[in-house]
Coordinates of C-alpha atoms and ligand atoms in Angstrom, one line a residue:
M1 CA 0.0 0.0 0.0
N2 CA 1.2 3.6 -0.6
I3 CA 1.5 5.5 2.7
T4 CA 2.5 9.1 3.4
I5 CA 3.9 10.1 6.7
V6 CA 4.1 13.9 7.5
G7 CA 6.8 14.7 10.1
T8 CA 10.0 12.8 9.8
G9 CA 11.2 13.0 13.5
Y10 CA 11.7 10.2 16.0
V11 CA 8.2 8.8 15.4
G12 CA 7.7 9.6 11.7
L13 CA 11.0 8.4 10.5
V14 CA 11.0 5.2 12.5
T15 CA 7.3 4.5 11.5
G16 CA 8.1 5.2 7.8
A17 CA 11.1 2.9 7.8
C18 CA 9.2 0.1 9.5
F19 CA 6.2 0.4 7.2
S20 CA 8.5 0.2 4.2
E21 CA 10.3 -2.8 5.7
W22 CA 6.9 -4.5 6.0
G23 CA 6.5 -4.1 2.2
H24 CA 4.6 -0.8 1.9
N25 CA 5.6 2.0 -0.3
V26 CA 6.2 5.0 1.9
M27 CA 6.8 8.7 1.5
C28 CA 8.2 10.6 4.5
V29 CA 7.5 14.3 4.3
D30 CA 9.1 17.0 6.4
N31 CA 9.1 20.8 6.1
D32 CA 12.6 21.0 7.6
Q33 CA 14.6 21.0 4.4
R34 CA 17.8 20.3 6.4
K35 CA 16.3 16.9 7.5
V36 CA 15.1 16.0 4.0
D37 CA 18.6 16.8 2.5
M38 CA 20.3 14.8 5.2
L39 CA 18.0 11.8 4.5
H40 CA 18.7 12.1 0.8
R41 CA 22.4 11.8 1.6
M42 CA 21.5 8.8 3.9
E43 CA 22.5 10.7 7.0
M44 CA 20.1 10.2 10.0
P45 CA 18.8 13.4 11.6
I46 CA 18.3 11.4 14.9
Y47 CA 20.1 8.6 16.7
E48 CA 18.2 5.4 17.0
D49 CA 19.8 2.0 17.1
G50 CA 19.4 0.1 13.8
L51 CA 17.7 3.0 12.0
E52 CA 20.3 3.8 9.5
A53 CA 20.5 0.3 8.1
L54 CA 16.7 0.0 8.0
V55 CA 16.4 3.3 6.1
R56 CA 19.2 2.5 3.7
R57 CA 17.8 -1.0 2.9
N58 CA 14.4 0.3 2.1
V59 CA 15.5 3.4 0.1
E60 CA 17.7 1.0 -2.0
A61 CA 14.7 -1.3 -2.5
G62 CA 12.7 1.7 -3.8
R63 CA 10.1 1.5 -1.0
L64 CA 11.1 4.6 1.0
H65 CA 11.1 8.2 -0.3
F66 CA 11.6 11.6 1.2
S67 CA 10.0 14.9 0.3
N68 CA 9.5 18.4 1.6
S69 CA 6.0 18.7 0.0
I70 CA 2.7 17.8 1.6
K71 CA 1.2 18.4 -1.8
E72 CA 3.4 15.6 -3.2
G73 CA 2.6 13.4 -0.2
T74 CA -1.1 13.9 -0.6
A75 CA -0.9 12.9 -4.2
F76 CA 1.2 9.9 -3.4
A77 CA -1.0 8.0 -1.0
E78 CA -4.6 7.3 0.1
V79 CA -3.5 7.0 3.8
I80 CA -1.6 10.0 5.3
F81 CA -0.2 9.8 8.8
I82 CA 0.4 12.9 10.9
A83 CA 3.6 12.5 12.9
V84 CA 4.5 16.1 13.6
G85 CA 5.4 17.5 17.0
T86 CA 2.8 18.5 19.5
P87 CA 5.0 20.5 21.9
P88 CA 3.7 22.1 25.1
G89 CA 1.8 25.3 24.5
Y90 CA -0.3 27.7 26.6
R91 CA -0.5 26.5 30.2
G92 CA 0.8 23.1 29.3
A93 CA -1.8 22.3 26.7
A94 CA -0.5 20.7 23.5
N95 CA 0.3 23.1 20.7
L96 CA -1.7 21.7 17.8
S97 CA -0.7 24.3 15.2
Y98 CA 1.5 21.8 13.3
V99 CA -1.3 19.2 13.3
E100 CA -3.8 21.7 12.0
Q101 CA -1.4 22.9 9.3
V102 CA -1.0 19.4 8.0
G103 CA -4.8 18.8 8.0
R104 CA -5.3 22.1 6.1
E105 CA -2.7 21.3 3.5
V106 CA -4.0 17.8 2.9
A107 CA -7.5 19.1 2.5
E108 CA -6.4 21.8 0.0
N109 CA -4.5 19.3 -2.1
M110 CA -6.6 16.1 -2.1
D111 CA -8.4 15.0 -5.2
G112 CA -10.1 11.8 -4.0
Y113 CA -10.8 9.9 -0.8
R114 CA -8.0 10.1 1.9
L115 CA -7.6 8.6 5.4
L116 CA -5.9 11.1 7.7
V117 CA -4.4 9.3 10.7
E118 CA -3.3 11.0 13.9
K119 CA -0.1 9.4 15.0
S120 CA 1.1 12.4 16.9
T121 CA 0.0 12.4 20.6
V122 CA -3.0 14.7 20.6
P123 CA -5.7 15.6 23.2
V124 CA -9.0 13.8 23.1
N125 CA -11.4 15.1 20.5
T126 CA -8.7 16.4 18.2
G127 CA -10.2 14.0 15.6
E128 CA -13.4 16.1 15.7
Q129 CA -11.4 19.3 15.2
L130 CA -9.4 17.8 12.3
K131 CA -12.7 16.8 10.6
R132 CA -13.9 20.3 10.8
T133 CA -10.6 21.7 9.5
M134 CA -10.7 19.3 6.6
S135 CA -14.3 20.2 5.6
K136 CA -13.5 23.9 5.9
Y137 CA -10.4 23.8 3.6
M138 CA -11.4 21.2 1.0
K139 CA -12.0 22.7 -2.4
A140 CA -14.8 20.2 -3.3
D141 CA -17.0 17.8 -1.4
I142 CA -14.6 14.9 -1.3
P143 CA -15.1 11.9 1.1
F144 CA -12.4 11.4 3.8
D145 CA -11.9 9.7 7.1
I146 CA -10.0 10.5 10.3
A147 CA -8.4 7.8 12.4
S148 CA -6.3 7.8 15.5
N149 CA -3.4 5.5 15.8
P150 CA -1.3 6.5 18.9
E151 CA 2.3 5.6 18.9
F152 CA 3.8 3.7 21.9
L153 CA 7.4 3.3 20.7
K154 CA 10.2 4.0 23.2
E155 CA 13.2 6.0 22.1
G156 CA 16.3 3.8 22.3
T157 CA 14.3 0.6 21.4
A158 CA 11.9 2.2 18.9
I159 CA 12.6 -0.3 16.0
E160 CA 12.3 -3.3 18.3
D161 CA 9.0 -1.9 19.6
A162 CA 7.6 -1.4 16.1
F163 CA 8.5 -5.0 15.2
D164 CA 7.2 -6.4 18.4
P165 CA 4.4 -4.2 19.7
D166 CA 2.4 -4.9 22.9
R167 CA -0.7 -3.8 21.0
I168 CA -1.8 -1.7 18.1
V169 CA -4.6 0.8 19.0
V170 CA -6.8 2.2 16.2
G171 CA -9.6 4.7 16.6
V172 CA -12.0 4.9 13.6
E173 CA -15.4 5.9 12.5
S174 CA -15.9 3.8 9.4
E175 CA -15.4 0.3 8.2
R176 CA -13.3 1.6 5.3
A177 CA -10.9 3.3 7.7
A178 CA -10.7 0.2 9.9
Q179 CA -9.9 -2.0 6.9
L180 CA -7.2 0.3 5.6
M181 CA -5.6 0.4 9.1
R182 CA -5.8 -3.4 9.4
E183 CA -4.1 -3.7 5.9
I184 CA -1.2 -1.5 7.0
Y185 CA -0.5 -3.5 10.2
E186 CA -1.4 -7.0 8.8
P187 CA 2.3 -8.0 8.2
I188 CA 3.2 -7.4 11.9
I189 CA -0.1 -8.8 13.2
Q190 CA 0.6 -12.0 11.2
K191 CA 4.2 -12.2 12.5
T192 CA 3.7 -11.4 16.2
N193 CA 0.0 -12.1 16.8
C194 CA -0.2 -8.8 18.7
A195 CA -3.5 -7.4 19.8
F196 CA -5.1 -5.1 17.2
L197 CA -7.7 -3.0 19.1
V198 CA -10.3 -1.1 17.1
M199 CA -12.2 1.5 19.1
N200 CA -13.8 5.0 18.6
I201 CA -11.4 7.9 17.9
A202 CA -11.8 9.6 21.3
S203 CA -11.0 6.3 23.1
A204 CA -7.8 5.8 21.0
E205 CA -6.7 9.4 21.7
L206 CA -7.3 9.0 25.4
T207 CA -5.6 5.6 25.5
K208 CA -2.3 7.3 24.7
H209 CA -2.5 10.1 27.3
A210 CA -3.8 7.6 29.9
S211 CA -0.9 5.2 29.2
N212 CA 1.9 7.8 29.5
S213 CA 0.3 9.4 32.5
F214 CA 0.1 6.0 34.2
L215 CA 3.7 5.2 33.6
A216 CA 4.7 8.7 34.9
T217 CA 2.6 7.9 38.0
K218 CA 4.5 4.7 38.5
I219 CA 7.8 6.6 38.4
S220 CA 6.6 9.4 40.7
F221 CA 5.2 6.7 43.1
I222 CA 8.5 4.9 43.4
N223 CA 10.4 8.2 43.8
A224 CA 8.0 9.1 46.6
V225 CA 8.7 5.7 48.2
S226 CA 12.5 6.3 47.8
R227 CA 12.1 9.5 49.9
V228 CA 10.6 7.4 52.7
C229 CA 13.3 4.8 52.3
E230 CA 15.9 7.5 52.8
L231 CA 14.3 8.5 56.0
T232 CA 14.0 5.0 57.4
G233 CA 17.1 3.0 56.2
A234 CA 15.0 0.9 53.8
N235 CA 16.3 0.2 50.3
V236 CA 14.1 1.2 47.5
E237 CA 15.5 -1.4 45.1
Q238 CA 14.5 -4.1 47.5
V239 CA 11.1 -2.6 48.1
A240 CA 10.6 -2.3 44.3
Q241 CA 11.6 -5.9 43.8
G242 CA 9.2 -7.0 46.4
M243 CA 6.4 -5.0 44.8
G244 CA 7.3 -5.8 41.2
L245 CA 7.1 -9.6 41.6
D246 CA 3.4 -9.1 42.3
R247 CA 2.0 -9.6 38.7
R248 CA -0.7 -7.1 39.3
I249 CA 2.1 -4.5 39.8
G250 CA 4.9 -5.7 37.5
P251 CA 8.6 -4.8 37.8
K252 CA 8.9 -2.1 35.1
F253 CA 9.0 1.6 35.8
L254 CA 9.8 1.1 39.4
N255 CA 13.4 2.4 39.2
A256 CA 13.8 5.4 41.6
G257 CA 15.9 8.2 40.1
V258 CA 16.1 11.9 39.3
G259 CA 12.5 11.8 37.9
Y260 CA 11.0 11.3 34.4
G261 CA 12.0 13.5 31.5
G262 CA 12.0 13.2 27.7
S263 CA 9.8 14.5 25.0
C264 CA 6.7 12.6 26.0
F265 CA 6.0 12.1 29.8
P266 CA 6.3 15.7 31.0
K267 CA 4.4 17.1 28.1
D268 CA 1.7 14.4 28.0
V269 CA 1.0 14.6 31.7
D270 CA 0.8 18.4 31.5
A271 CA -1.5 18.1 28.5
F272 CA -3.7 15.5 30.2
V273 CA -4.1 17.7 33.3
Q274 CA -5.0 20.6 31.1
I275 CA -7.5 18.6 29.0
A276 CA -9.2 17.4 32.2
D277 CA -9.2 21.0 33.6
N278 CA -10.8 22.3 30.4
L279 CA -13.5 19.6 30.7
G280 CA -14.2 20.5 34.3
Y281 CA -12.4 17.7 36.0
D282 CA -9.6 18.5 38.5
F283 CA -7.0 15.6 37.9
E284 CA -5.5 16.0 41.4
L285 CA -3.7 12.7 41.2
L286 CA -1.7 13.8 38.1
K287 CA -0.9 17.2 39.6
T288 CA 0.7 15.4 42.5
V289 CA 2.7 13.2 40.0
Q290 CA 4.0 16.4 38.4
R291 CA 4.9 17.9 41.8
V292 CA 6.7 14.8 43.0
N293 CA 8.7 14.8 39.7
K294 CA 9.7 18.4 40.2
T295 CA 10.7 18.0 43.9
Q296 CA 12.7 14.9 43.1
R297 CA 15.1 17.0 41.0
E298 CA 15.3 19.6 43.7
H299 CA 16.0 16.9 46.3
V300 CA 19.0 15.7 44.2
M301 CA 20.2 19.2 43.8
Q302 CA 20.2 19.5 47.6
M303 CA 22.2 16.3 47.8
I304 CA 24.9 17.9 45.6
Q305 CA 24.9 21.1 47.7
R306 CA 25.2 19.1 50.9
E307 CA 28.2 17.3 49.5
L308 CA 30.0 20.3 48.0
W309 CA 29.0 22.8 50.7
V310 CA 30.3 25.7 48.5
V311 CA 29.5 25.0 44.9
Q312 CA 31.3 28.0 43.5
D313 CA 34.4 26.9 41.5
K314 CA 34.0 23.2 42.2
E315 CA 34.7 20.8 39.3
V316 CA 31.6 18.8 38.7
A317 CA 31.5 15.9 36.2
I318 CA 28.1 15.0 34.7
L319 CA 27.7 11.7 33.0
G320 CA 24.7 11.5 30.8
L321 CA 22.9 14.3 29.0
A322 CA 20.2 12.4 27.1
F323 CA 17.0 11.8 29.0
K324 CA 17.6 8.1 28.9
P325 CA 20.2 5.7 27.3
G326 CA 19.9 4.8 23.6
T327 CA 18.8 8.2 22.4
D328 CA 20.3 11.6 21.6
D329 CA 17.1 13.3 22.6
I330 CA 17.6 15.9 25.3
R331 CA 14.0 17.3 25.4
E332 CA 13.0 17.8 29.0
S333 CA 16.0 15.8 30.1
P334 CA 17.0 16.1 33.8
S335 CA 20.4 17.5 32.5
L336 CA 18.5 20.6 31.3
Y337 CA 17.6 21.3 35.0
F338 CA 20.9 20.4 36.6
V339 CA 23.4 22.1 34.2
P340 CA 21.9 25.6 34.4
Q341 CA 21.5 25.3 38.2
L342 CA 25.1 24.3 38.6
I343 CA 26.3 27.0 36.2
E344 CA 24.4 29.6 38.1
A345 CA 25.9 28.3 41.4
G346 CA 29.4 28.8 39.9
A347 CA 30.4 25.2 39.3
K348 CA 32.8 24.3 36.5
L349 CA 31.3 21.5 34.5
R350 CA 32.7 18.6 32.5
L351 CA 30.0 16.9 30.5
W352 CA 29.9 13.6 28.8
D353 CA 27.3 11.7 26.7
P354 CA 28.0 9.2 23.9
V355 CA 25.4 10.5 21.5
A356 CA 23.6 13.6 22.9
E357 CA 26.7 15.9 23.1
Q358 CA 25.9 17.7 19.9
N359 CA 22.3 18.4 20.7
F360 CA 23.3 19.6 24.2
A361 CA 26.2 21.7 22.9
E362 CA 23.8 23.6 20.6
R363 CA 22.2 24.9 23.8
F364 CA 25.3 25.1 26.0
P365 CA 28.2 25.8 23.6
D366 CA 30.6 27.2 26.2
Q367 CA 30.7 24.1 28.4
R368 CA 33.5 21.5 28.4
Y369 CA 32.6 18.2 26.7
T370 CA 34.8 15.1 27.1
K371 CA 35.3 12.2 24.8
T372 CA 35.2 9.5 27.6
P373 CA 33.5 9.3 31.0
M374 CA 37.0 8.9 32.7
E375 CA 38.2 12.1 31.1
A376 CA 35.2 13.9 32.7
L377 CA 36.2 12.6 36.1
E378 CA 39.8 13.8 36.0
G379 CA 40.2 16.3 38.8
A380 CA 36.5 16.4 39.6
D381 CA 35.2 17.3 43.1
L382 CA 32.0 15.5 42.5
L383 CA 30.4 13.1 39.9
L384 CA 26.7 13.5 39.1
V385 CA 25.2 10.5 37.2
L386 CA 22.1 11.5 35.2
T387 CA 21.8 8.8 32.5
E388 CA 22.5 5.1 33.0
W389 CA 24.5 4.5 29.8
P390 CA 26.3 1.1 29.7
E391 CA 29.7 3.0 29.6
V392 CA 28.8 4.6 33.0
K393 CA 27.7 1.3 34.5
A394 CA 31.0 -0.3 33.4
L395 CA 33.2 2.3 35.2
E396 CA 35.5 0.7 37.8
P397 CA 35.2 2.6 41.2
E398 CA 38.9 2.0 41.9
A399 CA 40.0 3.7 38.6
M400 CA 37.4 6.5 39.2
K401 CA 38.8 7.3 42.6
K402 CA 42.4 7.5 41.2
V403 CA 41.5 10.3 38.8
M404 CA 39.0 12.3 40.8
R405 CA 40.1 15.1 43.1
C406 CA 37.5 14.1 45.7
P407 CA 35.8 10.7 45.7
V408 CA 32.3 12.1 45.8
V409 CA 29.4 10.7 43.8
V410 CA 25.7 11.7 43.6
D411 CA 24.2 8.9 41.6
G412 CA 20.8 10.0 40.2
R413 CA 20.3 6.6 38.5
N414 CA 21.5 4.1 41.1
V415 CA 24.1 2.6 38.8
F416 CA 26.7 1.8 41.3
D417 CA 26.7 -0.6 44.3
P418 CA 26.6 1.4 47.5
K419 CA 28.7 -1.2 49.4
V420 CA 31.4 -1.3 46.7
M421 CA 31.5 2.5 46.6
H422 CA 31.7 2.7 50.4
D423 CA 34.5 0.1 50.5
Q424 CA 36.4 2.1 47.9
G425 CA 36.2 5.2 50.2
F426 CA 33.7 7.1 48.2
S427 CA 31.2 9.5 49.7
Y428 CA 28.3 8.0 47.8
T429 CA 24.7 9.2 47.7
S430 CA 22.1 7.5 45.6
I431 CA 18.3 7.5 45.5
G432 CA 16.5 5.7 48.2
R433 CA 19.3 3.4 49.2
P434 CA 21.2 3.3 52.5
G435 CA 24.9 3.9 52.3
I436 CA 25.7 0.3 52.5
A437 CA 23.4 -2.3 50.9
V438 CA 22.3 -5.2 53.0
Ligands
NAD1 N1 9.5 10.7 20.5 C1 8.8 9.7 21.1 O1 9.3 8.9 21.8 C2 7.3 9.7 20.9 C3 6.6 8.5 21.2 C4 5.3 8.4 21.0 C5 4.6 9.5 20.5 N2 5.2 10.6 20.2 C6 4.5 11.8 19.7 O2 4.7 11.8 18.3 C7 4.7 13.2 17.8 C8 6.0 13.4 17.1 O3 7.1 13.3 18.0 P1 8.6 13.2 17.6 O4 9.4 13.0 18.8 O5 8.8 12.4 16.4 O6 8.8 14.8 17.2 P2 10.0 15.4 16.3 O7 10.1 16.8 16.8 O8 11.2 14.5 16.4 O9 9.5 15.3 14.8 C9 8.4 16.1 14.3 C10 8.8 16.5 12.9 O10 7.6 17.1 12.3 C11 8.1 18.1 11.4 N3 7.1 19.0 11.1 C12 6.5 19.9 11.9 N4 5.5 20.6 11.2 C13 5.5 20.1 10.0 C14 4.7 20.4 8.8 N5 3.7 21.3 8.8 N6 4.9 19.7 7.7 C15 5.9 18.7 7.7 N7 6.7 18.4 8.7 C16 6.5 19.1 9.9 C17 9.3 18.7 12.1 O11 10.2 19.3 11.2 C18 9.9 17.4 12.7 O12 10.9 16.8 11.9 C19 4.5 14.0 19.0 O13 3.1 14.3 19.2 C20 4.9 13.1 20.2 O14 4.3 13.5 21.4 C21 6.6 10.7 20.4

């Protein structure tokens, strides 16, 4: 089937590459000419494991194309996915201007039936608004459908997720739209036997916000538990293990740390709170989730201040700038909180990240970036761990101690063993774990 995807970012490019791998003929459209040019040169505008090979293979097979023109994309395919950004806008609500723009341009250019699919994360009832937009801007009375197909991929394992989804959620209003969506996903349904859930559009839209908000709630919950652990001598990892083995709870998203970040959780929780507010429901639970996430960072900042006493002129090594391992995405990353705070307090920073350095350096060009984690540690008064990259987990405490000026670690991701660190003579603070593990 011919498919157009508008928006060639983390979601659009991965989705387009995967659809083409499943045998569809895909055109990825983006209005950022720089990205389109890079893709024509086979350079990836984002880092995602396995993406380059997948894109290359499908371009060479003639199934994957790139364009900067929605007009061209509209002519190319009957089904058009919207995968543009929906960044936070006024009072945390999603900014839907890019989504509207795509709807408008598709309406102005279509010459026959089209199915316009929301893949971007959008508030409930966006489908209704898109329908109105399409009707307003269409030049003639042409039949069309709207569908919602929320994306659940995780950056860092996005391709794996696409090839082995937990479920595919589709919101539709017509049999024709349901059949087209089924046809698109048939190869992966056949292969994995994953659930293919067909529902109404509002339910599909809401499923995405509810899923992300629930995962964020789990993170804030375990971070709140970690605070009680710190006050009682309990170990949050042991508590999480004890909780997670209960199949009703499950072990995932029970890692205490510096709080959630990234391009989805903060903005989707904010948007869900805002949607509920607009509808007249005060989503107090999620407001607390937001507050716990914010105070967790402040709490870690206090740990740093306690260790350094005077922050001014101290050398602080920060390992990890991406919001999680496996991606170069720094949107809403905890590093964007800690780096400005530490700069303001007068610390001298040495920053390391294996793939996010370039994105970070665009915002903080005057900072020192190192090629290796060990280089960042040389002469450091304190190490702050913000991303649990494998390279950080692999560091040898003995070697770390030799190069640091003071053996002080604030571990925002619980990557090191407290007992080992203590035995090596480190002043070691982690999240919700006593100094020496029992
Ligand atoms: N990144 C994730 O992990 C993830 C996961 C699930 C859902 N989502 C959702 O998917 C959507 C896209 O997220 P992303 O991370 O891929 O964003 P992104 O910023 O990486 O990509 C969006 C792309 O859309 C392009 N664009 C914007 N307006 C356009 C227009 N009018 N015409 C053509 N292209 C246009 C931008 O140039 C950009 O390349 C968001 O709603 C996000 O919440 C993201």
